[in-house]
Amino acid sequence: MSLNGNGGQGHDVERREEEADLPARAGEERLNAPVARTGMFGAKTTGDTSGYGRLLVRKTPRASSKRPFTDPDDPRTASFDGVADALERALGRDGAPGTRAVERVVVDRGEITFHVRREHLREVARMLRDDPDLRFELCTGVSGVHYPDDTGRELHAVYHLRSLTHNNEIRVETACPDADPHIPSVVSVYPANDWHEREAWDFFGIVFDGHPSLTRIEMPDDWHGHPQRKDYPLGGIPVEYRGATIPPPDERRSYQ
Amino acid sequence: MTNVTEDYIDASGGDWDEVIAKAQSSGAERLVVNMGPQHPSTHGVLRLILTLDGETCTEARVGIGYLHTGIEKNMEFRTWTQGTTFVTRMDYLTPIFNEVAYCLAVERLLDITDRIPERANVIRVLMMELNRMSSHFVAMATFGMELGATTVMTSGFREREMVLDIFELITGLRMNHAYIRPGGVAQDLPDGAVEKIRELLKEMPKRITQMRKLLDASPLYLARTRDVAHLDLAGCMALGVTGPMLRASGLAWDLRKAKPYCGYENYEFDIPVSDGGDVYARYRVRMAELEQSLRIVEQCLDRLRPGPIMVDDAKIGWPARLELGGDGLGNSPEHIAHIMGGSMEALIHHFKLVTEGFRVPAGQAYAAVESAKGELGCHAVSDGGTRPYRVHFRDPSFNHLQSVAAMCEGGTVADVIAAVASIDPVMGGVDR
């Protein structure tokens, strides 16, 4: 098996461009995608008089790219096939987790993302750092993202790695469900990720297993909840005007 | 709470009289003490928890979070363009870098990186290099102040003011500019800006020489900085250190050369490197970078050609042209006349773009710039809407503060001050 993604539900970015002359098929697929939200102005509690109340916005499909990752017309992608090959070689060695560790690969807007299964994250990170053909020495921290609609993989941890030796950039993304918010810590591989992981724990509640001291870093120690999650209750402004109060920002009517 | 065990005295809080009484009655030499969060030498609200054995610092821990303002979360409830007014306030000494990193990420999401007009890119580089100078001057000035060299402080801030005067002329504000916008810059250079920058180019080399005379070979300064807070290349790599600190450890790594953005590949400049790995080396690198920034600014002025400053896409670039009037900066009178008296469609377009903003295709992007402090990265995620789904900033100071323990433990208390100052952290950026 090679780093080709999961095929079934995926859409090849480049093949999608080739199929652009089949709008009917694309439109049909789009209509079958699950609904992300309805309406346009975020009005949920009162009647939507805007006329856009029945508008359906559908979820974007989960992308997955196929080889070749390098697009000869896009110089930003020049190294992508080389990096993927080297990672594949490293993953295929004895004792390595095999290419199954990488769930899918996405090439989008000149950036490559390796979606790594969380149980193999630390091994993959070590390979990315130590393999002479990869040498991603610098991890610029972890950025948490909360997708409440992505059932079973609500919390994403996104790592941006940089190789000073080969001057490459890649993104490694891993996900965990809300019910079991555990991701292995990569502090043993990238010591600089210490504070970054504490930040992701503080703001998203992702538990990084194996972190030397996973404590809050920005919020006070006795704070409840993880503020940058999408389901974190936002305080409204206690302003009253003739009985009406100002709702929290995520409940206000606004353009979306 | 004062807590005395047989081998240390905890002075990190509590009643001072009790602490002293316990310290006098106990034979312990170890003292846990709070430096900050309100301390003139901790660059804002940085809290250092130091364990001291006499004058030696045996353990240094860093507490942050006192300036957390939730900028990343706030941005999720504003349009993509409004985001610039938030990011500019993060690391308040490098506002232009914050804005450029954010705008590059948004432009990458929009896939318009190649369509940014040449003039906008030149202005961005110009502003970034001026900002690098102002940031380095503050680094030097505050460092001087902390070591007791108040002359360095006053002259550093005086030099910075020259840069801020130019910023004020171009953007209307000394700090918090929100000048760089997705698609270009907010407005063109006003009349007299180029002349004023030329004046700075003429005057600044003299000022830099003056500062070099004060510090380069001053025995007092050397004693406080040389071989102090040493961090070698291996340490820098392990701790993800970038920027002047990495270059002071001997590695010529600079994103402006490695991954050029905004057209940096068109400029001639050197990457100053020193292999000292100590506070003095970091100072030398910053000083040399000032001179390189002057070189780049000069080339920017030569490269400035008349042209648009905003991407040629009516769906993204704001229709308004800002203009300086008698009552301050605002929409240009011609534009107001056009939308209020001439064209209903233009009015609708203006209204939609300003209130609703533009849509950004779903996806994620990471853009990094070489800020005055190191790699400043912006990870932006869009769900296809008019507001960011998630924006995360990798602030160099946040990352670099992790190296305090590596640099300070085993040194003296006085060296802690020098170590922290050589990181040049700005808590606004650290805590965001």
XYZ file of C-alpha atoms in Angstrom:
688
model
C 0.000 0.000 0.000
C 1.225 3.483 -0.645
C 0.386 6.898 0.721
C -2.617 7.291 -1.495
C -5.329 8.143 0.918
C -8.494 6.239 1.629
C -9.810 6.389 -1.923
C -13.440 5.639 -1.166
C -14.839 8.842 0.236
C -12.008 11.058 -0.920
C -11.737 13.465 -3.780
C -8.558 13.930 -5.654
C -7.789 17.605 -5.881
C -6.157 17.273 -9.258
C -8.599 14.782 -10.661
C -11.376 17.050 -9.543
C -9.949 19.665 -11.839
C -9.975 17.205 -14.738
C -13.552 16.342 -14.018
C -14.565 19.950 -13.957
C -16.344 19.338 -17.254
C -18.785 17.063 -15.494
C -20.733 19.633 -13.520
C -23.847 17.487 -13.307
C -22.004 14.744 -11.447
C -20.241 17.190 -9.165
C -23.536 18.899 -8.431
C -25.180 15.615 -7.560
C -22.390 14.671 -5.193
C -22.641 18.061 -3.587
C -26.382 17.634 -3.039
C -25.773 14.369 -1.230
C -23.265 15.888 1.182
C -24.505 16.411 4.736
C -25.888 19.803 5.679
C -23.515 22.002 7.645
C -25.936 24.799 8.452
C -29.135 26.432 7.319
C -30.034 30.041 6.784
C -27.622 32.856 6.374
C -27.722 35.193 9.318
C -27.361 32.898 12.275
C -30.894 33.547 13.472
C -32.057 30.403 15.211
C -34.301 31.541 17.998
C -36.518 34.061 16.224
C -38.197 33.852 12.853
C -35.818 34.486 10.012
C -37.453 37.191 7.948
C -34.467 37.582 5.673
C -35.792 35.163 3.091
C -32.675 33.039 3.366
C -34.051 30.790 6.112
C -34.246 27.707 3.900
C -30.803 28.109 2.442
C -28.739 24.966 2.968
C -24.989 25.122 3.251
C -23.450 21.706 2.757
C -20.301 20.355 4.291
C -17.190 20.386 2.190
C -16.122 16.839 1.316
C -13.152 15.373 3.138
C -10.354 15.867 0.665
C -7.704 13.309 -0.158
C -5.113 13.682 -2.896
C -3.612 11.028 -5.116
C -0.174 10.766 -6.598
C 1.603 12.590 -8.020
C 1.646 15.193 -5.292
C 4.038 17.352 -7.235
C 2.357 19.582 -9.763
C 4.907 20.574 -12.425
C 3.144 23.918 -12.843
C 3.317 24.799 -9.151
C 6.864 25.307 -7.846
C 5.589 25.268 -4.257
C 4.825 21.557 -4.592
C 8.221 20.579 -6.064
C 9.428 18.588 -3.048
C 6.143 16.888 -2.107
C 6.646 13.595 -3.966
C 10.177 13.312 -2.606
C 9.015 13.850 0.974
C 6.149 11.358 0.576
C 8.519 8.759 -0.922
C 11.019 9.197 1.887
C 8.298 8.914 4.509
C 6.915 5.818 2.808
C 10.377 4.224 2.797
C 10.884 5.047 6.469
C 7.441 3.739 7.428
C 8.013 0.516 5.508
C 11.176 -0.441 7.410
C 11.215 -3.275 9.930
C 9.653 -2.321 13.194
C 8.043 0.757 11.698
C 4.257 1.108 11.813
C 3.897 0.761 8.046
C 2.181 3.154 5.657
C -1.131 2.553 7.389
C 0.034 5.100 9.938
C -0.748 7.785 7.393
C -4.470 7.874 6.838
C -4.493 10.173 3.838
C -2.521 12.921 2.209
C -3.953 16.235 1.085
C -2.245 18.633 -1.273
C -4.023 21.948 -1.291
C -2.930 25.478 -2.153
C 0.714 24.520 -2.353
C 0.797 22.840 1.044
C 0.942 19.143 1.856
C -0.835 17.622 4.844
C -0.194 14.135 6.179
C -3.129 12.914 8.226
C -1.503 10.590 10.736
C -3.397 8.113 12.914
C -2.938 9.283 16.469
C -1.533 5.992 17.808
C 1.447 6.329 15.442
C 2.023 10.066 15.803
C 5.141 9.858 17.965
C 6.853 7.264 15.759
C 6.037 9.233 12.639
C 7.331 12.426 14.248
C 10.573 10.708 15.199
C 11.005 9.470 11.633
C 10.278 12.877 10.213
C 12.946 14.340 12.471
C 15.652 11.686 12.174
C 15.459 10.203 8.676
C 18.276 11.733 6.607
C 15.947 12.304 3.659
C 13.332 14.014 5.802
C 15.136 15.885 8.609
C 12.263 18.007 9.833
C 14.248 19.498 12.698
C 11.870 22.270 13.607
C 8.333 21.787 14.806
C 6.623 25.133 15.029
C 4.196 24.009 17.672
C 0.751 22.558 17.604
C -2.467 24.297 16.692
C -5.699 22.788 17.931
C -8.855 23.020 15.855
C -12.299 21.993 17.030
C -14.732 20.595 14.445
C -17.864 19.665 16.421
C -19.498 18.293 13.247
C -16.672 15.924 12.391
C -18.143 13.039 14.371
C -15.580 10.767 15.931
C -12.702 13.129 15.133
C -13.843 16.386 16.654
C -10.497 17.602 17.929
C -7.652 18.080 15.499
C -4.037 18.786 16.374
C -2.123 20.405 13.544
C 1.685 20.440 13.505
C 3.765 22.435 11.073
C 7.189 20.956 10.518
C 10.102 22.630 8.845
C 13.286 21.077 7.560
C 16.259 23.402 7.717
C 18.467 20.857 5.934
C 16.215 20.410 2.903
C 14.247 23.658 3.259
C 10.873 21.899 3.180
C 7.624 22.548 4.965
C 4.915 20.007 5.701
C 1.861 19.789 7.885
C 0.997 16.793 10.029
C -2.551 16.548 11.265
C -4.018 14.118 13.715
C -7.456 13.864 15.225
C -9.159 12.416 18.271
C -12.794 12.092 19.320
C -14.307 14.374 21.935
C -15.162 11.365 24.064
C -11.541 10.236 24.223
C -9.451 13.395 23.783
C -6.034 11.752 23.919
C -3.149 12.352 21.532
C 0.416 11.196 22.219
C 2.764 13.999 23.175
C 5.697 14.663 20.863
C 7.704 16.533 23.516
C 10.174 13.634 23.640
C 10.873 14.243 19.941
C 10.445 18.007 19.772
C 11.148 19.465 23.240
C 10.001 22.867 21.980
C 6.449 21.552 21.810
C 6.215 21.569 25.612
C 4.432 24.891 25.935
C 2.579 24.533 22.651
C 0.954 21.322 23.849
C 0.087 22.928 27.155
C -1.594 25.701 25.185
C -3.605 23.206 23.113
C -4.646 21.443 26.315
C -5.601 24.736 27.911
C -7.699 25.971 24.995
C -9.080 22.727 23.522
C -8.853 20.093 26.228
C -6.673 17.775 24.182
C -4.778 15.511 26.587
C -1.253 14.940 25.331
C -0.243 11.582 26.776
C 3.344 11.525 27.898
C 3.735 15.277 28.336
C 6.028 16.025 31.312
C 3.578 18.384 33.033
C 0.383 19.093 31.206
C -0.981 22.113 33.062
C -2.812 25.216 31.975
C -0.553 27.883 30.566
C -2.620 30.906 29.546
C -5.793 30.571 31.602
C -5.728 30.612 35.421
C -5.065 27.215 37.009
C -8.584 26.937 38.448
C -10.375 27.812 35.229
C -13.223 25.596 34.080
C -13.586 24.589 30.464
C -11.456 25.082 27.399
C -12.227 28.460 25.872
C -11.321 28.007 22.231
C -13.625 25.047 21.712
C -16.623 25.848 19.574
C -19.021 24.657 22.276
C -17.527 26.862 24.995
C -20.303 29.103 26.294
C -19.600 32.722 25.498
C -20.622 35.366 27.937
C -22.994 37.982 26.674
C -22.567 41.595 27.608
C -24.922 42.315 30.478
C -26.334 45.381 28.809
C -30.042 45.929 28.919
C -31.971 48.341 26.800
C -35.680 48.497 27.554
C -35.725 44.876 28.616
C -33.700 43.509 25.731
C -30.270 42.077 26.499
C -27.307 41.715 24.221
C -26.753 38.037 23.432
C -23.316 36.421 23.237
C -21.579 36.848 19.892
C -22.293 33.338 18.636
C -26.045 33.821 19.116
C -26.298 37.207 17.505
C -27.710 37.660 14.049
C -24.848 38.238 11.734
C -23.650 37.420 8.261
C -22.094 34.012 7.882
C 1.824 31.163 52.023
C 5.203 30.879 53.566
C 6.481 27.392 53.570
C 9.747 26.495 55.253
C 11.178 23.039 55.100
C 14.627 22.076 56.183
C 16.314 23.017 52.943
C 14.569 25.984 51.350
C 12.735 29.189 52.076
C 9.683 29.960 49.965
C 9.471 33.651 49.267
C 7.162 33.365 46.310
C 4.280 34.937 48.180
C 2.741 35.594 51.559
C 3.557 37.893 54.432
C 6.979 39.423 54.066
C 7.663 39.683 57.809
C 6.994 35.993 58.193
C 9.290 35.175 55.309
C 12.099 37.229 56.855
C 11.549 35.770 60.314
C 11.665 32.247 58.945
C 14.669 33.037 56.801
C 16.558 34.414 59.806
C 15.730 31.490 62.052
C 16.440 28.847 59.435
C 19.812 27.723 58.258
C 18.547 27.085 54.728
C 20.367 28.683 51.839
C 17.811 27.892 49.165
C 15.271 30.599 48.428
C 12.321 30.429 46.054
C 11.538 33.901 44.846
C 9.132 35.500 42.434
C 10.584 37.872 39.876
C 7.632 39.557 38.292
C 4.926 39.515 37.077
C 5.305 43.206 37.896
C 8.990 43.826 37.562
C 10.628 46.510 35.455
C 13.027 44.055 33.876
C 10.569 41.375 32.799
C 9.251 43.187 29.712
C 5.690 43.441 30.810
C 3.964 40.804 32.862
C 6.332 37.885 32.838
C 6.653 35.925 36.046
C 9.900 34.149 36.779
C 9.947 31.728 39.694
C 13.577 31.444 40.647
C 15.150 29.074 43.111
C 18.232 30.762 44.469
C 21.129 29.320 46.332
C 22.923 32.451 47.422
C 23.501 34.389 44.219
C 23.180 31.300 42.027
C 19.953 30.532 40.269
C 19.478 26.786 40.505
C 16.045 26.589 38.952
C 14.187 29.007 36.719
C 10.559 28.498 35.856
C 8.460 30.824 33.760
C 4.841 31.755 34.383
C 2.916 33.410 31.580
C -0.699 34.135 30.797
C -1.076 37.478 32.558
C -1.738 39.287 29.297
C -3.986 36.740 27.640
C -6.704 38.614 25.764
C -8.261 35.894 23.629
C -7.305 37.457 20.320
C -7.507 34.132 18.461
C -11.027 33.483 19.732
C -12.180 37.036 19.121
C -11.141 36.819 15.493
C -13.627 34.014 14.928
C -16.433 36.553 15.345
C -15.084 39.215 13.006
C -14.615 39.319 9.253
C -11.324 38.342 7.661
C -10.430 41.979 7.098
C -11.279 43.016 10.653
C -8.824 40.365 11.830
C -5.922 42.690 11.057
C -6.994 45.063 13.812
C -6.653 42.213 16.301
C -3.384 40.685 15.167
C -1.638 44.040 15.120
C -2.095 44.194 18.891
C -0.459 40.841 19.643
C 3.250 41.560 19.665
C 2.813 45.302 19.915
C 6.437 46.023 19.011
C 6.175 44.189 15.700
C 2.657 45.044 14.501
C 3.545 45.021 10.812
C 4.950 41.485 11.010
C 1.795 40.222 12.707
C -0.326 41.782 9.998
C 1.809 40.457 7.164
C 1.849 36.898 8.552
C -1.918 36.961 8.918
C -2.539 38.506 5.506
C -0.181 36.056 3.783
C -2.139 33.176 5.319
C -5.473 34.659 4.210
C -4.113 35.344 0.733
C -2.876 31.784 0.490
C -6.354 30.570 1.433
C -7.825 32.831 -1.240
C -5.103 31.700 -3.658
C -4.267 35.276 -4.624
C -0.643 35.316 -3.451
C 0.627 35.835 -6.997
C -1.854 38.588 -7.714
C -0.729 40.988 -5.000
C 0.454 44.096 -6.839
C 4.174 44.802 -6.936
C 3.806 48.153 -5.215
C 1.896 46.601 -2.315
C 4.668 44.050 -1.850
C 7.375 46.721 -1.895
C 5.456 48.763 0.677
C 5.060 45.667 2.839
C 8.789 44.938 2.748
C 9.538 48.596 3.441
C 7.241 48.652 6.455
C 8.513 45.322 7.762
C 12.138 46.411 7.635
C 11.345 49.720 9.331
C 9.471 47.723 11.953
C 12.424 45.390 12.398
C 14.534 48.445 13.183
C 12.066 49.886 15.673
C 11.753 46.518 17.397
C 15.512 46.023 17.626
C 15.942 49.545 19.008
C 13.504 48.767 21.806
C 15.318 45.485 22.441
C 18.568 47.387 22.833
C 17.016 50.239 24.824
C 15.243 48.094 27.391
C 18.284 45.908 27.718
C 20.419 48.947 28.441
C 17.922 50.149 31.004
C 17.949 46.794 32.780
C 21.713 46.790 33.013
C 21.660 50.349 34.314
C 22.783 52.019 31.102
C 20.087 54.672 30.855
C 21.859 56.487 28.032
C 21.312 53.464 25.837
C 17.690 53.487 26.873
C 17.065 57.103 25.953
C 18.925 56.942 22.669
C 17.308 53.636 21.719
C 13.839 55.038 22.231
C 14.807 58.262 20.441
C 15.927 56.292 17.374
C 12.756 54.212 17.479
C 10.714 57.391 17.521
C 12.155 58.320 14.123
C 10.695 55.118 12.724
C 7.397 55.601 14.527
C 7.096 59.111 13.045
C 7.250 57.522 9.612
C 4.662 54.914 10.622
C 2.419 57.681 11.878
C 2.729 59.551 8.610
C 1.979 56.459 6.504
C -0.625 54.619 8.578
C -1.963 57.339 10.871
C -0.835 55.565 14.037
C 2.422 54.960 15.840
C 1.391 51.431 16.831
C -1.549 49.084 16.151
C -1.690 50.121 12.516
C -3.966 47.546 10.822
C -2.245 48.855 7.710
C -1.531 45.602 5.888
C -4.817 44.112 4.663
C -5.671 40.866 2.891
C -5.038 41.718 -0.753
C -2.612 44.598 -0.296
C -2.254 47.565 2.022
C -4.858 49.968 3.392
C -3.673 53.039 1.512
C -0.853 54.309 -0.601
C 2.167 56.148 0.761
C 1.180 59.769 1.392
C 3.056 62.753 -0.013
C 6.316 63.330 1.749
C 6.695 59.761 3.007
C 9.530 58.877 0.666
C 11.394 62.079 1.551
C 10.973 61.367 5.241
C 12.315 57.836 4.821
C 15.276 59.235 2.870
C 15.996 61.534 5.805
C 15.956 58.526 8.117
C 18.332 56.670 5.794
C 20.724 59.608 5.971
C 20.540 60.050 9.721
C 20.274 56.472 10.942
C 23.786 55.175 10.151
C 25.199 57.919 12.400
C 22.836 56.918 15.201
C 23.713 53.246 14.850
C 27.414 54.102 14.985
C 26.752 56.122 18.139
C 25.049 53.211 19.784
C 27.794 50.863 18.693
C 30.323 53.229 20.281
C 28.373 53.071 23.529
C 28.132 49.304 23.682
C 30.370 47.376 21.308
C 33.514 47.596 23.359
C 32.313 48.974 26.675
C 34.044 46.874 29.350
C 31.013 47.093 31.629
C 28.679 45.931 28.896
C 31.022 43.133 27.867
C 31.285 41.932 31.453
C 27.526 41.677 31.717
C 26.904 40.050 28.349
C 29.864 38.008 27.220
C 29.589 34.251 27.961
C 26.321 34.951 29.706
C 23.170 32.891 29.058
C 24.925 30.672 26.591
C 22.756 28.599 24.261
C 24.560 26.634 21.574
C 23.201 25.528 18.224
C 22.081 22.105 19.463
C 20.148 23.781 22.281
C 18.564 26.229 19.855
C 17.458 23.446 17.528
C 16.017 21.343 20.336
C 14.078 24.290 21.697
C 12.834 25.442 18.310
C 14.646 28.754 18.643
C 14.682 30.940 15.519
C 15.528 34.505 14.645
C 18.446 36.525 16.054
C 18.970 33.990 18.841
C 19.522 31.165 16.352
C 21.729 33.316 14.151
C 23.788 34.242 17.217
C 24.482 30.531 17.618
C 26.080 30.311 14.219
C 23.329 29.179 11.849
C 22.513 31.541 8.995
C 18.824 30.672 8.889
C 16.466 33.376 7.780
C 13.049 32.805 6.228
C 13.553 35.875 4.066
C 16.262 33.922 2.223
C 15.036 30.348 2.763
C 11.375 30.813 1.856
C 11.095 34.308 0.388
C 7.730 36.024 0.643
C 6.556 39.479 -0.490
C 9.385 39.471 -3.039
C 12.327 39.284 -0.627
C 14.232 37.345 -3.294
C 14.612 40.627 -5.201
C 16.567 42.399 -2.482
C 20.237 42.259 -1.729
C 21.095 41.792 1.905
C 23.222 39.605 4.144
C 22.253 37.454 7.082
C 24.359 38.556 10.051
C 25.658 35.572 11.969
C 27.719 35.215 15.096
C 28.848 32.020 16.718
C 29.158 33.343 20.248
C 25.833 31.903 21.393
C 25.746 34.379 24.293
C 23.954 37.617 25.065
C 26.675 39.668 23.425
C 26.409 37.675 20.193
C 22.655 38.283 20.117
C 23.271 41.985 20.560
C 25.815 41.988 17.726
C 23.419 40.149 15.423
C 20.621 42.620 16.135
C 22.951 45.565 15.550
C 24.106 44.134 12.232
C 20.495 43.462 11.252
C 19.732 47.140 11.737
C 22.307 47.947 9.086
C 20.931 45.282 6.734
C 17.412 46.636 7.220
C 18.633 50.063 6.151
C 20.015 48.469 2.987
C 16.677 46.842 2.228
C 14.708 50.024 2.918
C 16.938 51.877 0.487
C 16.311 49.256 -2.196
C 12.567 49.452 -1.497
C 12.568 53.173 -2.258
C 14.329 52.487 -5.555
C 11.849 49.761 -6.426
C 8.742 51.849 -5.722
C 6.846 52.329 -8.967
C 3.425 53.888 -9.298
C 0.678 51.287 -9.405
C -2.184 49.737 -7.526
C -1.782 48.815 -3.854
C -4.712 46.427 -3.600
C -5.443 43.210 -5.446
C -7.412 43.704 -8.656
C -10.488 41.867 -7.428
C -13.538 43.917 -6.539
C -14.835 41.089 -4.354
C -11.849 41.326 -2.006
C -10.279 44.775 -2.193
C -12.226 47.418 -0.344
C -13.778 49.875 -2.756
C -13.018 52.836 -0.522
C -9.804 54.713 -0.983
C -8.734 56.190 2.285
C -7.613 59.757 2.297
C -6.282 62.134 4.881
C -8.669 65.027 5.340
C -8.745 68.017 7.639
C -10.502 65.897 10.272
C -8.269 62.855 9.987
C -8.173 59.678 7.959
C -11.359 58.584 6.227
C -13.028 57.535 2.987
C -12.028 59.725 0.101
C -14.595 62.408 -0.802
C -14.714 61.210 -4.423
C -15.673 57.730 -3.283
C -18.392 59.081 -1.007
C -19.735 61.230 -3.845
C -19.734 58.170 -6.114
C -21.635 55.833 -3.821
C -23.993 58.419 -2.318
C -24.794 60.350 -5.479
C -23.706 58.332 -8.498
C -24.199 54.603 -8.331
C -26.662 52.572 -6.306
C -24.778 49.371 -7.212
C -21.531 50.805 -5.885
C -23.270 51.644 -2.624
C -24.646 48.104 -2.298
C -21.242 46.663 -3.118
C -19.540 48.881 -0.552
C -22.124 47.998 2.089
C -21.922 44.251 1.439
C -18.151 44.151 1.442
C -17.772 46.256 4.579
C -20.494 44.644 6.691
C -20.474 41.079 5.415
C -16.915 40.792 4.161
C -15.658 38.349 1.590
C -15.880 34.587 1.597
C -12.729 32.510 1.844
C -12.786 28.999 0.340
C -12.704 26.218 2.928
C -9.307 24.871 3.819
C -6.258 25.695 5.874
C -3.006 27.522 5.300
C 0.178 28.275 7.186
C 2.226 31.361 6.437
C 5.415 32.276 8.241
C 7.474 35.451 8.210
C 10.849 36.274 9.711
C 9.746 38.686 12.382
C 12.258 40.734 14.370
C 12.140 37.965 16.963
C 12.075 34.812 14.864
C 9.621 32.717 12.919
C 6.153 34.158 13.283
C 3.657 31.700 11.852
C -0.041 32.019 11.216
C -2.258 28.967 10.820
C -5.603 30.013 9.379
C -8.561 27.683 8.872
C -11.639 28.619 6.894
C -14.960 26.810 6.665
C -15.902 28.783 3.582
C -17.517 31.601 5.496
C -16.894 35.296 5.897
C -15.123 34.845 9.211
C -12.106 32.766 10.191
C -12.970 29.353 11.573
C -9.754 29.295 13.521
C -6.603 31.387 13.511
C -3.551 30.370 15.483
C -0.316 32.271 15.842
C 3.021 30.709 16.532
C 4.647 33.621 18.265
C 8.438 33.438 18.453
C 8.599 34.963 21.950
C 6.202 32.311 23.275
C 8.480 29.600 21.992
C 11.709 31.304 23.051
C 10.693 31.856 26.667
C 10.973 28.096 27.081
C 14.720 28.478 26.810
C 14.973 30.592 29.983
C 15.655 27.541 32.116
C 18.346 26.290 29.757
C 20.068 29.655 29.741
C 19.723 30.704 33.376
C 20.101 27.675 35.582
C 23.545 27.630 37.103
C 24.122 31.333 36.473
C 23.684 34.285 38.785
C 20.499 36.253 39.399
C 21.938 39.214 37.554
C 22.417 37.042 34.473
C 18.744 36.083 34.486
C 17.976 39.700 33.591
C 20.443 39.631 30.737
C 19.126 36.270 29.512
C 15.496 37.359 29.416
C 16.396 40.653 27.780
C 18.363 38.855 25.071
C 15.269 36.832 24.153
C 13.460 40.148 23.643
C 10.055 38.748 24.581
C 6.905 40.813 24.259
C 4.139 39.481 26.431
C 1.390 40.755 24.164
C 2.609 38.272 21.589
C 3.376 35.514 24.079
C -0.072 35.503 25.649
C -2.138 36.794 22.716
